[in-house]
Structures are given as C-alpha cells and as structure tokens.
PDB file of C-alpha atoms in Angstrom:
ATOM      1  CA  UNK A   1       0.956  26.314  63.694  1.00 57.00           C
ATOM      2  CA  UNK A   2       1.339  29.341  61.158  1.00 74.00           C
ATOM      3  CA  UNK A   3       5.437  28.898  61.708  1.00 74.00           C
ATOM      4  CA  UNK A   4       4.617  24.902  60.132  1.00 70.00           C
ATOM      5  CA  UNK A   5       2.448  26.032  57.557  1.00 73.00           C
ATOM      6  CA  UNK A   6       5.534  28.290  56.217  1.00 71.00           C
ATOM      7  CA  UNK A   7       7.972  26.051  56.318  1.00 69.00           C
ATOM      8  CA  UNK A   8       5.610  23.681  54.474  1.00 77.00           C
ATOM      9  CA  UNK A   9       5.223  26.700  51.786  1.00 76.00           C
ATOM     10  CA  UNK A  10       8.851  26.749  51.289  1.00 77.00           C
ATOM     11  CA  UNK A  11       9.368  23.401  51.483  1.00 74.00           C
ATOM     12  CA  UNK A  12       7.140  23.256  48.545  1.00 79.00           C
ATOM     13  CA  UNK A  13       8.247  25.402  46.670  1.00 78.00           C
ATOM     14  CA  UNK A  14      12.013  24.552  46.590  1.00 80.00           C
ATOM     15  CA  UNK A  15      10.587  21.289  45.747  1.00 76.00           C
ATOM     16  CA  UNK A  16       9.169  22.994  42.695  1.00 75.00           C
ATOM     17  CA  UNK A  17      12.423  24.223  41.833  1.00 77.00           C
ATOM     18  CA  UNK A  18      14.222  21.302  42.109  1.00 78.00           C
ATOM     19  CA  UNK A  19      11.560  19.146  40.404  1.00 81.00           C
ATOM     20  CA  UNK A  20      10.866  21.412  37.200  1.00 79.00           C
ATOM     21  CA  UNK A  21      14.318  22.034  35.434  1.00 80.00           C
ATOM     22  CA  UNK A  22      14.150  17.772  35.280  1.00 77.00           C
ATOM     23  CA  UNK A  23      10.998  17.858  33.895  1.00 77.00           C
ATOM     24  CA  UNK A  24      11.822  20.326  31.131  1.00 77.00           C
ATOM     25  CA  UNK A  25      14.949  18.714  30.598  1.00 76.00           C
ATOM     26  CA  UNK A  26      13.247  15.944  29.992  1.00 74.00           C
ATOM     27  CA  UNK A  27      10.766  17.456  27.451  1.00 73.00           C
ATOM     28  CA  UNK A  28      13.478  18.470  25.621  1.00 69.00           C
ATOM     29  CA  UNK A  29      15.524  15.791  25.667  1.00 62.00           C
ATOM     30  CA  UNK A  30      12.518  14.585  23.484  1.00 61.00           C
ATOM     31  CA  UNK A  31      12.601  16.741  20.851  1.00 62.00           C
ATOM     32  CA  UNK A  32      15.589  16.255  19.112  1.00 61.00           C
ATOM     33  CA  UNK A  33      15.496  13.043  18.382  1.00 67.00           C
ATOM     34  CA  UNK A  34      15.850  12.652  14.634  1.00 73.00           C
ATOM     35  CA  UNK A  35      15.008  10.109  12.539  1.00 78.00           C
ATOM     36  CA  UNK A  36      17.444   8.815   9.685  1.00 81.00           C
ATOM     37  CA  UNK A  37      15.799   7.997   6.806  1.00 81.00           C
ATOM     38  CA  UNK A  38      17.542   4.436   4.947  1.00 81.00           C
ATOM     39  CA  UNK A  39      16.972   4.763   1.065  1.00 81.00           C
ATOM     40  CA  UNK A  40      15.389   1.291   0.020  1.00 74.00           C
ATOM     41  CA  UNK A  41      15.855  -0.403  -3.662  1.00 75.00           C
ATOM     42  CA  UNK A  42      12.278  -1.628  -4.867  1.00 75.00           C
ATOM     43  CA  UNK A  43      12.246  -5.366  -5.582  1.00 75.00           C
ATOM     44  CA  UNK A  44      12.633  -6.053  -9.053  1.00 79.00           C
ATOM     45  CA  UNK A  45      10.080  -8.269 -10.937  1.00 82.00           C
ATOM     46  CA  UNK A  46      11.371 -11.784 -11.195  1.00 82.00           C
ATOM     47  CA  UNK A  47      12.630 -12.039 -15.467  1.00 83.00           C
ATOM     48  CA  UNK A  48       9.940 -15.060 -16.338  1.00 81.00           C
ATOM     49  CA  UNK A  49       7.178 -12.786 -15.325  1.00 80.00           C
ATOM     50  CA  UNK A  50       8.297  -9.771 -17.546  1.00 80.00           C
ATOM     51  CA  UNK A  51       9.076 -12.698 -20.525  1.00 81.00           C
ATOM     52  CA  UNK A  52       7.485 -12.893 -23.889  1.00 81.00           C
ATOM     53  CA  UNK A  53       3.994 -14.821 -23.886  1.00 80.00           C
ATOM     54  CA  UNK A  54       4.241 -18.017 -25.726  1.00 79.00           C
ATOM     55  CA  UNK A  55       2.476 -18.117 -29.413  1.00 79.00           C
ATOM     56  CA  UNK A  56       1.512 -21.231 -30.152  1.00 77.00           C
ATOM     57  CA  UNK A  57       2.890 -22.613 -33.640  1.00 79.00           C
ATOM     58  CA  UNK A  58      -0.189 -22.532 -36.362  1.00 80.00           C
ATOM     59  CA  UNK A  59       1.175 -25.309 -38.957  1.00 80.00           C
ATOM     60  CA  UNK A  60       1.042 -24.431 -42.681  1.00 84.00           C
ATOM     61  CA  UNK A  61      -1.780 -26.946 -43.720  1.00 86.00           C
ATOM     62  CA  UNK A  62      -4.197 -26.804 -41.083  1.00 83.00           C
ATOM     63  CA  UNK A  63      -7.404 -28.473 -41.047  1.00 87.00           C
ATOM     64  CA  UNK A  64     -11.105 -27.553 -39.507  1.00 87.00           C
ATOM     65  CA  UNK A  65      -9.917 -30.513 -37.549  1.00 87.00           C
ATOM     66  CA  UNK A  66      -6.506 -28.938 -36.316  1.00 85.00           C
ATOM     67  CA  UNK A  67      -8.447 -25.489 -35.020  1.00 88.00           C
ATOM     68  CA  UNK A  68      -9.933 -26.499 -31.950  1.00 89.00           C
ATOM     69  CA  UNK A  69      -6.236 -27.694 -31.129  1.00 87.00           C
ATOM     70  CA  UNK A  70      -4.687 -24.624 -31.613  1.00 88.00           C
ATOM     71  CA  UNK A  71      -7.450 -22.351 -30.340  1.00 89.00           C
ATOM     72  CA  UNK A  72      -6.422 -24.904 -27.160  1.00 89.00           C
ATOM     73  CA  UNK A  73      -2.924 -24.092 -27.215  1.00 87.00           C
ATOM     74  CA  UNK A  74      -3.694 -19.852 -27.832  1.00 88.00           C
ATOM     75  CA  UNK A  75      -6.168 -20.010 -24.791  1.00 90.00           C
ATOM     76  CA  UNK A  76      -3.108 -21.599 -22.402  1.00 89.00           C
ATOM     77  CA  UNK A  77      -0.906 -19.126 -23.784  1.00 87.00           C
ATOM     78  CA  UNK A  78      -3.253 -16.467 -22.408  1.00 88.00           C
ATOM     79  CA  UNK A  79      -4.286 -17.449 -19.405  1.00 89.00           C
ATOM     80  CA  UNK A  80      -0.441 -18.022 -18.445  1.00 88.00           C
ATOM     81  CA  UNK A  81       0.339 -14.564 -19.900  1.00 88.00           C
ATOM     82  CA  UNK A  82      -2.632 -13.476 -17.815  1.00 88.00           C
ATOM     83  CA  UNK A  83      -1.370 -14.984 -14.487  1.00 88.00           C
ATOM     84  CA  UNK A  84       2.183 -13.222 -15.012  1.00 87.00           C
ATOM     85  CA  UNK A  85       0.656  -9.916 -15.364  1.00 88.00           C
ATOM     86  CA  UNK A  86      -1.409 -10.693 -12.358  1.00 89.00           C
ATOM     87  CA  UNK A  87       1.561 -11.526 -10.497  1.00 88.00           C
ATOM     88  CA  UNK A  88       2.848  -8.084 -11.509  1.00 87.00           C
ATOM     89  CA  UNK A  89      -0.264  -6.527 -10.193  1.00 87.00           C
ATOM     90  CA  UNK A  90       0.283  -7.976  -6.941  1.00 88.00           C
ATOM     91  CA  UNK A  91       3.990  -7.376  -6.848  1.00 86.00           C
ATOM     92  CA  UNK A  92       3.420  -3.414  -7.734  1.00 85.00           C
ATOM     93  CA  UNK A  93       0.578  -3.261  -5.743  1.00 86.00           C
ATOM     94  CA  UNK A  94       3.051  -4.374  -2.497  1.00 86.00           C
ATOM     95  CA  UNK A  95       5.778  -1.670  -3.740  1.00 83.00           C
ATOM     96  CA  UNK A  96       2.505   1.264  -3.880  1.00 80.00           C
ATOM     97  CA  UNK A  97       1.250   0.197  -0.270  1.00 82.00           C
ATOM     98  CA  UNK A  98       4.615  -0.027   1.211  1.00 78.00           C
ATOM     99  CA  UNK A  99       5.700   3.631  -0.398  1.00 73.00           C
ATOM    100  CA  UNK A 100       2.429   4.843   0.905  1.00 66.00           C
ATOM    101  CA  UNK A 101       2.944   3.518   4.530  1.00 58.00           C
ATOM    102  CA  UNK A 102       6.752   4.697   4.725  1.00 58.00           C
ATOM    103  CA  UNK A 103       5.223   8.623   3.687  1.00 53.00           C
ATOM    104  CA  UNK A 104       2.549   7.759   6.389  1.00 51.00           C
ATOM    105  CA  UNK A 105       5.546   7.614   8.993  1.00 54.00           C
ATOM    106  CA  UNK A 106       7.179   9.940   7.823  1.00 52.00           C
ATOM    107  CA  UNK A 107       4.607  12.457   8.662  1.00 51.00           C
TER     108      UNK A 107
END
C-alpha cells in the first residue's frame, strides 16, 4: 500500500510539471497583446447648420399695421436659428461622449 501511495506522489507531481509551464505560458501569452489605436476624424457639422440666420427684410415705410408682420417673420428667423444651434448641441454633445468613452477604453 505505501509502494502505491508513492507512485501516486510522483505521479502527481510530474503531472505538476507537465501541467504548469502550459499554464504560465498561457498567462503570458496574455499579456502582450497590444492594442492599436486608429486615429478617427470628428464629423464635421453639416454647412446649413453653421449658415447665417435669416433677417427678415424691414421695408422703408412701415406701418403700425406692417409690425406684427415682421415681428412674425424675426420670431421664425429665431426659432430656426435656434433649432440649428440645437442641432449643434446634439452633434457636439455625440463627439464629447464618444471621446469620453474611447479614453474610458483606453484605460
């Protein structure tokens, strides 16, 4: 019985031998993967967002008539201009949480 139980021993431990140069060639194998970082050209703002806002024309003989007309016409021109510069928000925005992610990985 003690003759089995040291052949077992060995057994075991030329097992261990054999099994642990895998194991830390695997671990290392691990470690030097690298990772290749691709450079990445922000999206430019589409050109009729970044445009001049619209003025509306104020004629030369205006009436108290011809005001609420053109007050009309100013308050388009702003909310459009408004809704362009939220759409650059949005778009900048994207481009901040996207940077932010990428650094996130990269650590």
């Amino acid at each position: 019985m003690s003759r089995l139980r040291l052949l077992s021993k060995q057994y075991s431990k030329i097992m261990n031998v054999l099994i642990l140069p895998c194991l830390m060639m695997l671990l290392t194998g691990c470690t030097t993967t690298k990772e290749v970082l691709v450079p990445v050209q922000p999206v430019p703002i589409p050109v009729h967002l970044t445009a001049d806002c619209e003025q509306p024309d104020i004629p030369e003989k205006m009436n108290w008539k011809d005001m609420p007309l053109l007050l009309v016409g100013a308050m388009n021109s702003i909310a459009k201009c408004n809704l362009d510069k939220k759409a650059i928000r949005e778009i900048e925005s994207e481009r901040v949480a996207n940077s932010i992610f990428k650094s996130d990985k990269d650590n």
